[in-house]
Coordinates of C-alpha atoms (C1' of nucleotides) in Angstrom, one line a residue:
Chain W
X1 CA 24.4 -18.5 -8.6
X2 CA 26.9 -17.5 -11.7
X3 CA 24.0 -17.5 -13.7
X4 CA 24.8 -15.4 -17.4
X5 CA 22.8 -12.5 -17.3
X6 CA 23.8 -9.3 -19.3
X7 CA 25.0 -6.6 -17.0
X8 CA 22.7 -3.9 -15.7
X9 CA 22.8 -0.7 -17.1
X10 CA 20.6 2.4 -16.6
X11 CA 19.2 1.6 -20.5
X12 CA 18.3 -2.3 -19.8
X13 CA 16.6 -0.8 -16.7
X14 CA 14.5 1.8 -18.3
X15 CA 13.8 -0.5 -21.2
X16 CA 12.5 -2.9 -18.6
X17 CA 10.6 -0.5 -16.6
X18 CA 9.1 0.9 -19.7
X19 CA 7.9 -2.5 -20.9
X20 CA 6.4 -3.0 -17.3
X21 CA 4.5 0.2 -17.5
X22 CA 3.3 -0.4 -21.0
X23 CA 1.5 -3.6 -20.4
X24 CA 0.6 -3.2 -16.7
X25 CA -0.1 0.3 -15.9
X26 CA 2.0 2.7 -13.8
X27 CA 1.1 2.0 -10.5
X28 CA 2.0 -1.6 -11.2
X29 CA 5.4 -0.7 -11.8
X30 CA 7.3 -1.5 -8.9
X31 CA 11.1 -1.6 -7.8
X32 CA 10.5 -5.3 -6.4
X33 CA 8.5 -6.0 -10.1
X34 CA 11.5 -4.2 -11.8
X35 CA 14.1 -6.4 -10.1
X36 CA 12.0 -9.6 -10.7
X37 CA 11.8 -8.9 -14.5
X38 CA 15.6 -7.9 -14.5
X39 CA 16.5 -11.2 -12.8
X40 CA 18.2 -9.3 -10.0
X41 CA 17.5 -7.9 -6.2
X42 CA 15.2 -5.1 -6.5
X43 CA 17.9 -3.0 -4.5
X44 CA 20.4 -3.6 -7.5
X45 CA 18.5 -0.5 -9.6
X46 CA 19.7 1.5 -6.8
X47 CA 23.4 1.5 -8.2
X48 CA 22.3 2.7 -11.4
X49 CA 19.8 5.1 -10.8
X50 CA 19.1 7.1 -7.6
X51 CA 15.5 6.5 -7.0
X52 CA 12.0 5.4 -8.6
X53 CA 11.3 9.0 -9.6
X54 CA 14.6 8.9 -12.0
X55 CA 13.2 5.6 -13.3
X56 CA 9.9 7.6 -14.3
X57 CA 12.0 10.4 -15.7
X58 CA 13.9 7.6 -17.7
X59 CA 10.8 6.4 -19.1
X60 CA 9.7 9.9 -20.3
X61 CA 12.9 10.4 -21.7
X62 CA 12.6 7.3 -23.9
X63 CA 9.1 8.5 -25.0
X64 CA 10.6 11.5 -26.3
X65 CA 13.6 10.0 -27.7
X66 CA 11.5 7.5 -30.3
X67 CA 10.0 10.6 -31.8
X68 CA 11.1 10.6 -35.4
X69 CA 11.2 13.8 -37.6
X70 CA 9.7 13.4 -41.1
X71 CA 12.0 12.5 -43.9
X72 CA 12.9 16.0 -45.2
X73 CA 11.8 17.1 -48.8
X74 CA 12.3 20.1 -50.8
X75 CA 9.9 22.8 -50.8
X76 CA 8.0 21.8 -47.8
X77 CA 6.4 24.5 -45.6
X78 CA 6.9 25.1 -41.9
X79 CA 3.5 24.4 -41.0
X80 CA 3.7 20.9 -43.0
X81 CA 6.9 20.2 -41.1
X82 CA 5.7 21.1 -37.4
X83 CA 2.3 19.4 -37.9
X84 CA 4.1 16.0 -39.3
X85 CA 6.0 16.2 -36.0
X86 CA 3.5 16.4 -33.8
X87 CA 1.6 13.9 -35.4
X88 CA 4.5 11.6 -35.1
X89 CA 4.7 12.8 -31.3
X90 CA 1.3 12.0 -30.8
X91 CA 1.6 8.4 -32.4
X92 CA 4.0 7.7 -30.1
X93 CA 2.2 8.5 -27.1
X94 CA -0.8 6.7 -28.3
X95 CA 1.2 3.3 -29.1
X96 CA 1.6 3.1 -25.5
X97 CA -1.4 4.7 -23.8
X98 CA -0.9 3.6 -20.3
X99 CA 2.6 5.4 -20.3
X100 CA 1.4 8.6 -21.7
X101 CA 0.1 9.6 -18.1
X102 CA 4.2 9.8 -17.0
X103 CA 4.9 12.5 -19.6
X104 CA 2.2 14.5 -18.5
X105 CA 3.2 14.4 -15.0
X106 CA 7.1 14.6 -14.8
X107 CA 9.3 17.6 -16.5
X108 CA 10.2 16.9 -19.7
X109 CA 13.7 18.1 -20.3
X110 CA 16.1 15.5 -20.8
X111 CA 18.8 15.0 -23.7
X112 CA 16.7 13.3 -26.0
X113 CA 13.9 16.0 -25.8
X114 CA 16.0 18.5 -26.5
X115 CA 18.1 16.6 -29.3
X116 CA 14.4 16.4 -30.7
X117 CA 13.9 20.3 -30.1
X118 CA 17.1 20.9 -31.8
X119 CA 16.1 19.0 -34.7
X120 CA 12.5 20.9 -35.0
X121 CA 14.5 23.8 -35.0
X122 CA 16.7 23.0 -37.7
X123 CA 14.0 21.8 -39.8
X124 CA 11.7 24.7 -39.2
X125 CA 14.6 26.9 -40.2
X126 CA 15.1 24.9 -43.2
X127 CA 11.5 25.4 -44.2
X128 CA 11.8 28.8 -44.0
X129 CA 9.8 29.5 -40.6
X130 CA 10.6 33.5 -40.2
X131 CA 8.9 34.1 -36.6
X132 CA 11.1 34.8 -34.0
X133 CA 9.5 32.6 -31.5
X134 CA 9.9 28.8 -32.6
X135 CA 10.2 27.5 -29.1
X136 CA 7.0 29.0 -28.4
X137 CA 5.1 27.5 -31.1
X138 CA 6.8 24.1 -30.2
X139 CA 5.9 24.8 -26.5
X140 CA 2.2 25.1 -27.3
X141 CA 2.0 22.4 -29.8
X142 CA 3.5 20.2 -27.2
X143 CA 1.1 21.2 -24.4
X144 CA -1.9 20.8 -26.8
X145 CA -0.8 17.3 -28.1
X146 CA 0.1 16.0 -24.3
X147 CA -3.2 17.7 -22.8
X148 CA -5.1 16.1 -26.1
X149 CA -3.6 12.4 -25.5
X150 CA -4.1 12.5 -21.8
X151 CA -7.7 12.9 -22.1
X152 CA -8.0 10.5 -24.9
X153 CA -6.3 7.7 -22.8
X154 CA -7.6 8.4 -19.8
X155 CA -11.2 8.3 -21.1
X156 CA -10.1 5.0 -23.1
X157 CA -8.4 3.1 -20.4
X158 CA -10.4 4.7 -17.5
X159 CA -9.9 2.0 -15.2
X160 CA -13.2 1.9 -13.0
X161 CA -14.2 5.1 -14.9
X162 CA -17.2 3.5 -15.9
X163 CA -18.5 4.2 -12.4
X164 CA -18.5 7.6 -11.7
X165 CA -18.4 8.6 -15.4
X166 CA -21.7 6.7 -16.5
X167 CA -23.4 8.2 -13.3
X168 CA -22.5 11.5 -14.3
X169 CA -23.8 11.0 -17.9
X170 CA -27.0 9.6 -16.7
X171 CA -27.8 13.2 -15.3
X172 CA -27.6 14.5 -18.8
X173 CA -31.3 14.9 -20.4
X174 CA -32.7 17.5 -22.5
X175 CA -34.0 19.5 -19.7
X176 CA -30.7 19.8 -17.4
X177 CA -28.4 20.1 -20.3
X178 CA -30.0 21.3 -23.6
X179 CA -27.0 22.6 -25.5
X180 CA -25.2 19.6 -24.9
X181 CA -27.7 17.2 -25.7
X182 CA -28.2 18.9 -29.0
X183 CA -24.5 18.8 -29.4
X184 CA -23.8 15.1 -28.7
X185 CA -27.2 14.3 -31.1
X186 CA -25.6 16.7 -33.7
X187 CA -22.9 14.3 -34.1
X188 CA -20.2 15.0 -31.7
X189 CA -18.7 11.7 -32.1
X190 CA -15.6 12.7 -34.2
X191 CA -13.3 10.5 -34.1
X192 CA -10.5 11.4 -32.1
X193 CA -7.9 11.6 -34.8
X194 CA -10.2 13.8 -36.6
X195 CA -10.2 15.9 -33.6
X196 CA -7.0 16.2 -32.9
X197 CA -6.3 17.2 -36.6
X198 CA -9.1 19.9 -36.2
X199 CA -7.3 21.5 -33.5
X200 CA -3.8 20.8 -34.7
X201 CA -4.8 22.9 -38.0
X202 CA -6.0 25.7 -36.0
X203 CA -3.0 26.2 -33.9
X204 CA -0.7 26.2 -36.6
X205 CA -2.8 28.3 -39.2
X206 CA -3.4 31.1 -36.7
X207 CA -0.1 31.0 -35.6
X208 CA 1.0 34.8 -36.0
X209 CA 4.7 34.8 -37.4
Chain X
X1 CA -16.0 10.3 23.1
X2 CA -18.7 12.1 21.9
X3 CA -17.0 15.2 20.7
X4 CA -19.1 17.4 18.8
X5 CA -18.1 16.9 15.0
X6 CA -19.8 18.1 11.9
X7 CA -21.0 15.0 10.3
X8 CA -18.9 13.4 7.8
X9 CA -19.9 14.0 4.2
X10 CA -18.8 13.4 0.9
X11 CA -18.3 17.0 0.2
X12 CA -16.2 17.8 3.8
X13 CA -14.0 14.7 3.0
X14 CA -13.4 16.3 -0.7
X15 CA -12.7 19.5 0.7
X16 CA -10.1 18.0 3.2
X17 CA -8.5 16.2 0.6
X18 CA -8.0 19.0 -1.8
X19 CA -6.8 21.1 1.1
X20 CA -3.9 18.5 2.0
X21 CA -3.3 18.4 -1.9
X22 CA -3.1 21.8 -2.4
X23 CA -0.6 22.3 0.6
X24 CA 1.4 19.5 0.7
X25 CA 0.9 17.7 -3.0
X26 CA -0.5 14.6 -4.3
X27 CA 1.8 12.2 -2.7
X28 CA 1.1 13.3 0.8
X29 CA -2.4 12.9 0.2
X30 CA -3.2 9.7 2.5
X31 CA -6.0 8.0 4.0
X32 CA -4.5 8.3 7.4
X33 CA -3.8 11.9 7.0
X34 CA -7.0 12.4 5.6
X35 CA -8.5 10.9 8.8
X36 CA -6.7 12.9 10.7
X37 CA -7.4 16.0 9.1
X38 CA -11.3 15.4 9.7
X39 CA -10.8 13.9 13.2
X40 CA -12.0 10.4 12.3
X41 CA -10.6 6.9 11.8
X42 CA -9.1 6.7 8.3
X43 CA -11.5 4.2 7.5
X44 CA -14.4 6.2 8.2
X45 CA -14.0 7.7 4.6
X46 CA -14.8 4.6 3.1
X47 CA -18.6 4.6 4.0
X48 CA -18.6 7.7 1.9
X49 CA -16.1 7.0 -0.8
X50 CA -15.3 3.6 -2.5
X51 CA -11.6 4.2 -2.4
X52 CA -8.8 6.7 -2.9
X53 CA -9.3 7.0 -6.5
X54 CA -12.7 8.4 -5.8
X55 CA -11.2 11.0 -3.5
X56 CA -9.0 12.1 -6.5
X57 CA -11.9 12.0 -8.9
X58 CA -13.6 14.4 -6.3
X59 CA -10.9 16.7 -6.4
X60 CA -11.1 17.1 -10.3
X61 CA -14.5 17.8 -10.1
X62 CA -14.0 20.5 -6.9
X63 CA -11.6 22.0 -9.5
X64 CA -13.7 22.0 -12.4
X65 CA -16.7 23.2 -10.4
X66 CA -14.7 26.4 -9.2
X67 CA -14.5 27.7 -12.7
X68 CA -16.7 30.6 -13.4
X69 CA -18.0 31.8 -16.5
X70 CA -17.5 35.5 -17.3
X71 CA -20.0 38.2 -16.8
X72 CA -22.0 38.6 -19.9
X73 CA -22.2 41.5 -22.0
X74 CA -24.0 42.7 -25.0
X75 CA -22.2 42.1 -28.3
X76 CA -19.4 40.0 -27.2
X77 CA -18.0 37.6 -29.8
X78 CA -17.8 33.8 -29.5
X79 CA -14.1 34.5 -29.7
X80 CA -13.7 36.7 -26.4
X81 CA -16.2 34.2 -24.7
X82 CA -14.3 31.0 -25.1
X83 CA -10.9 32.7 -24.5
X84 CA -12.1 34.2 -21.3
X85 CA -13.6 30.8 -20.3
X86 CA -10.1 29.1 -20.7
X87 CA -8.3 32.1 -19.2
X88 CA -10.4 31.5 -16.3
X89 CA -9.8 27.9 -16.0
X90 CA -5.9 28.2 -16.6
X91 CA -6.1 30.7 -13.4
X92 CA -8.2 28.4 -11.4
X93 CA -5.5 25.7 -12.2
X94 CA -2.4 27.7 -11.5
X95 CA -3.9 28.8 -8.1
X96 CA -3.5 25.4 -7.0
X97 CA -0.3 24.2 -8.8
X98 CA 0.2 20.9 -6.8
X99 CA -3.4 19.8 -7.3
X100 CA -2.8 20.5 -11.4
X101 CA -1.4 17.1 -12.1
X102 CA -4.7 15.3 -10.6
X103 CA -6.7 17.1 -13.4
X104 CA -4.1 16.1 -16.1
X105 CA -4.2 12.4 -15.3
X106 CA -7.8 11.0 -14.4
X107 CA -10.8 11.2 -16.6
X108 CA -12.6 14.3 -16.3
X109 CA -16.1 13.7 -16.8
X110 CA -18.3 14.6 -13.8
X111 CA -21.5 16.5 -12.8
X112 CA -19.4 19.9 -12.3
X113 CA -17.7 19.6 -15.6
X114 CA -20.7 19.2 -17.7
X115 CA -22.3 21.8 -15.8
X116 CA -19.8 24.0 -16.7
X117 CA -19.3 23.0 -20.6
X118 CA -23.3 23.2 -20.9
X119 CA -22.9 26.8 -19.4
X120 CA -20.2 27.4 -22.2
X121 CA -22.3 25.8 -24.9
X122 CA -24.9 28.2 -23.9
X123 CA -22.8 31.3 -24.1
X124 CA -21.3 30.4 -27.1
X125 CA -24.8 30.2 -28.8
X126 CA -25.6 33.5 -27.4
X127 CA -22.6 35.2 -28.6
X128 CA -23.7 34.1 -32.2
X129 CA -21.3 30.8 -32.4
X130 CA -22.3 29.4 -35.8
X131 CA -20.0 26.3 -36.2
X132 CA -21.4 22.9 -35.6
X133 CA -18.7 21.3 -33.5
X134 CA -18.6 23.5 -30.3
X135 CA -17.6 20.8 -28.1
X136 CA -14.7 19.8 -30.4
X137 CA -13.6 23.1 -30.1
X138 CA -14.1 22.9 -26.3
X139 CA -12.0 19.7 -26.2
X140 CA -9.5 21.1 -27.9
X141 CA -9.0 24.1 -25.9
X142 CA -9.1 22.1 -22.7
X143 CA -6.3 20.0 -23.9
X144 CA -4.4 22.9 -24.9
X145 CA -4.8 24.5 -21.2
X146 CA -4.3 21.3 -19.1
X147 CA -1.2 20.6 -21.2
X148 CA 0.1 23.8 -20.8
X149 CA -0.6 24.1 -17.0
X150 CA 1.0 20.8 -16.6
X151 CA 4.1 21.6 -18.2
X152 CA 4.3 25.0 -16.5
X153 CA 3.5 23.8 -12.9
X154 CA 5.9 20.4 -13.4
X155 CA 8.6 22.7 -14.4
X156 CA 7.9 25.3 -12.0
X157 CA 7.7 23.0 -8.4
X158 CA 9.6 20.4 -10.0
X159 CA 10.7 18.7 -6.9
X160 CA 14.0 17.4 -7.4
X161 CA 14.0 18.4 -11.1
X162 CA 17.1 20.6 -10.6
X163 CA 19.4 17.3 -10.7
X164 CA 18.5 15.8 -14.2
X165 CA 17.3 18.6 -16.0
X166 CA 20.5 21.0 -15.0
X167 CA 22.1 17.9 -16.0
X168 CA 20.3 17.8 -19.3
X169 CA 20.7 21.5 -20.0
X170 CA 24.5 21.5 -19.1
X171 CA 25.0 19.7 -22.3
X172 CA 23.5 22.3 -24.4
X173 CA 26.0 24.1 -26.3
X174 CA 26.7 26.4 -29.5
X175 CA 28.1 23.1 -31.0
X176 CA 25.8 20.4 -30.1
X177 CA 22.6 22.4 -30.3
X178 CA 23.0 25.6 -32.2
X179 CA 19.6 26.2 -33.1
X180 CA 18.7 25.9 -29.4
X181 CA 21.0 28.2 -28.2
X182 CA 20.3 31.0 -30.7
X183 CA 16.7 30.4 -29.8
X184 CA 17.5 31.0 -25.9
X185 CA 19.6 33.7 -26.4
X186 CA 17.2 35.5 -28.7
X187 CA 14.9 35.9 -25.8
X188 CA 12.9 32.7 -25.4
X189 CA 12.4 33.8 -22.3
X190 CA 8.3 34.7 -22.9
X191 CA 6.5 34.9 -19.8
X192 CA 4.0 31.9 -19.0
X193 CA 1.2 34.1 -19.6
X194 CA 2.2 35.7 -22.6
X195 CA 3.2 32.0 -23.9
X196 CA -0.4 30.6 -22.9
X197 CA -2.2 33.9 -24.6
X198 CA -0.5 33.0 -28.1
X199 CA -1.3 29.9 -28.2
X200 CA -4.7 30.8 -27.2
X201 CA -4.8 33.7 -30.0
X202 CA -3.6 31.1 -32.5
X203 CA -5.9 28.2 -31.5
X204 CA -9.2 30.6 -31.3
X205 CA -8.2 32.9 -34.4
X206 CA -7.2 29.8 -36.5
X207 CA -10.6 27.8 -35.8
X208 CA -12.6 27.3 -39.1
X209 CA -16.3 27.9 -38.1
Chain C
dG1 C1' 48.4 -11.8 -2.0
dG2 C1' 46.1 -8.2 -0.4
dG3 C1' 43.9 -3.9 -0.6
dG4 C1' 40.4 -1.3 -3.0
dC5 C1' 36.3 -1.1 -6.4
dT6 C1' 32.2 -2.1 -8.4
dC7 C1' 28.1 -4.4 -8.6
dC8 C1' 24.9 -6.8 -6.4
dT9 C1' 22.0 -9.3 -2.1
dC10 C1' 20.1 -9.2 2.5
dT11 C1' 17.5 -7.8 6.1
dA12 C1' 14.8 -4.2 8.0
dC13 C1' 11.7 0.0 8.9
dG14 C1' 8.1 2.8 8.5
dG15 C1' 4.4 3.5 5.5
dT16 C1' 0.6 2.7 2.2
dG17 C1' -4.8 0.9 0.6
dT18 C1' -7.9 -1.4 2.2
dA19 C1' -10.5 -6.2 4.2
dG20 C1' -13.2 -7.7 7.9
dA21 C1' -15.0 -7.8 12.2
dA22 C1' -16.8 -5.5 16.1
dC23 C1' -18.9 -1.7 18.3
dA24 C1' -22.0 2.2 18.9
dT25 C1' -25.9 5.2 18.0
dT26 C1' -29.7 6.4 15.5
dT27 C1' -34.2 5.0 13.2
dA28 C1' -38.3 1.9 12.3
dC29 C1' -41.8 -0.5 13.7
dC30 C1' -45.5 -3.5 16.2
Chain H
dG1 C1' -41.6 1.1 25.1
dG2 C1' -38.7 -2.8 23.5
dT3 C1' -36.7 -5.0 19.7
dA4 C1' -34.6 -5.2 15.1
dA5 C1' -32.2 -3.4 11.6
dA6 C1' -29.7 0.2 9.4
dT7 C1' -26.1 3.4 9.9
dG8 C1' -21.5 5.5 10.7
dT9 C1' -17.3 4.7 13.2
dT10 C1' -13.4 2.2 15.0
dC11 C1' -9.8 -1.6 15.6
dT12 C1' -7.0 -4.9 14.0
dA13 C1' -4.6 -6.9 10.6
dC14 C1' -2.5 -8.2 6.0
dA15 C1' 0.1 -7.7 1.9
dC16 C1' 2.6 -4.3 -0.3
dC17 C1' 5.4 -0.5 -1.1
dG18 C1' 10.2 2.7 -1.4
dT19 C1' 14.9 2.6 0.6
dA20 C1' 18.5 2.6 4.2
dG21 C1' 22.6 0.3 5.5
dA22 C1' 25.3 -3.4 6.2
dG23 C1' 27.5 -7.3 4.2
dG24 C1' 29.5 -10.3 0.1
dA25 C1' 31.4 -11.9 -4.4
dG26 C1' 34.5 -11.1 -8.3
dC27 C1' 37.8 -8.3 -10.4
dC28 C1' 41.7 -5.2 -11.2
dC29 C1' 46.3 -3.2 -10.3
dC30 C1' 50.3 -2.7 -7.5

DNA sequence: GGGGCTCCTCTACGGTGTAGAACATTTACC
DNA sequence: GGTAAATGTTCTACACCGTAGAGGAGCCCC
């Protein structure tokens, strides 16, 4: 029974949990499954994390921690900097669509997230952001980005979504929804990236500093 | 056993489910609890809805359905109209903070939501919105609003949040997070309503039509 | 060598979503 | 009016969930 196994740590546990969620979705993340993946009794996890919610919070932190600030360059505007940051954040979330819902549902504050915010503030300052409420700007952009990604992912990998969604869409006719039909026919099919970019530009460009 | 009971319908079920979520939170919504509240065997629900996910989707639809367009008035700008719509949407969500996470996590398309979108499009048209991508604007504002409300509610009624959140905040010092500390000291405590308003104004004002 | 500590395992409990059969009650039809 | 089908409800049962609580294995220090 003395199989050589790397020691259990909070980090290893969260990595394994993240992998499970990433591959199979949140509701397949089970303490039993987690234990199996770590080659350990499920209950062993409880010596490193108090409960399953803490595991989920660890995943959220793991995601925030992976966001990288853009390489600084001279003469960059704060608008460019903040835009790049949230483009990177969105990329990070979309790379793990099954994990994205977790980020939306659990409180976000964690060391990794605070470190990122501090980094953003420093970069904004460096780029000459004059406004006094940089935090509000960051919060608004974070909300926008998460909300948009949630809509995107839950629509994309909508499990059984096809059922009710298709049924609802079937009721859309030029008679019942004239404006909607015209909108769709007029080429609403803007790619998600472009949609995001559109709102991002508006939010940043319209910010009164 | 012939107790007189109003007949079970999809609507009554979803109302009951919504009430449970609203009062006790999503994870207290149980098929057994739902049955009990309806005075019925839990399994009876399955003759009106295929599974629990459908119950949740019903709740989402219920929330969308309750959003009311502002009373039309002459000479109103499209900026005003769309702003009012999403102010109303946010109010609707915040009135049921425990139900808000569900809206963020399940695909949104439903008859009620499509009807609302159709209504918004009509009002935008009436108010002289000239742009061709009204749907993109709506999507961006919906993302922003939901994202912001999620952050607000998950922070507000953060169950055990106090634990890890407080721990993370305790690591914030002027040495480790100089910019963050300055920001907080400088009066970051902008009320949530004002924060939302700030981003809303930017997003709408910065929209290039 | 032995006591304590840390990490892990085992067993068990109450609760979950829901499949499948049985039952009751209403409706449809000749 | 009798019978068959359809419909809505209940009962029972199953596999699985998070986790409490008691124990066991290996280590370190005195």
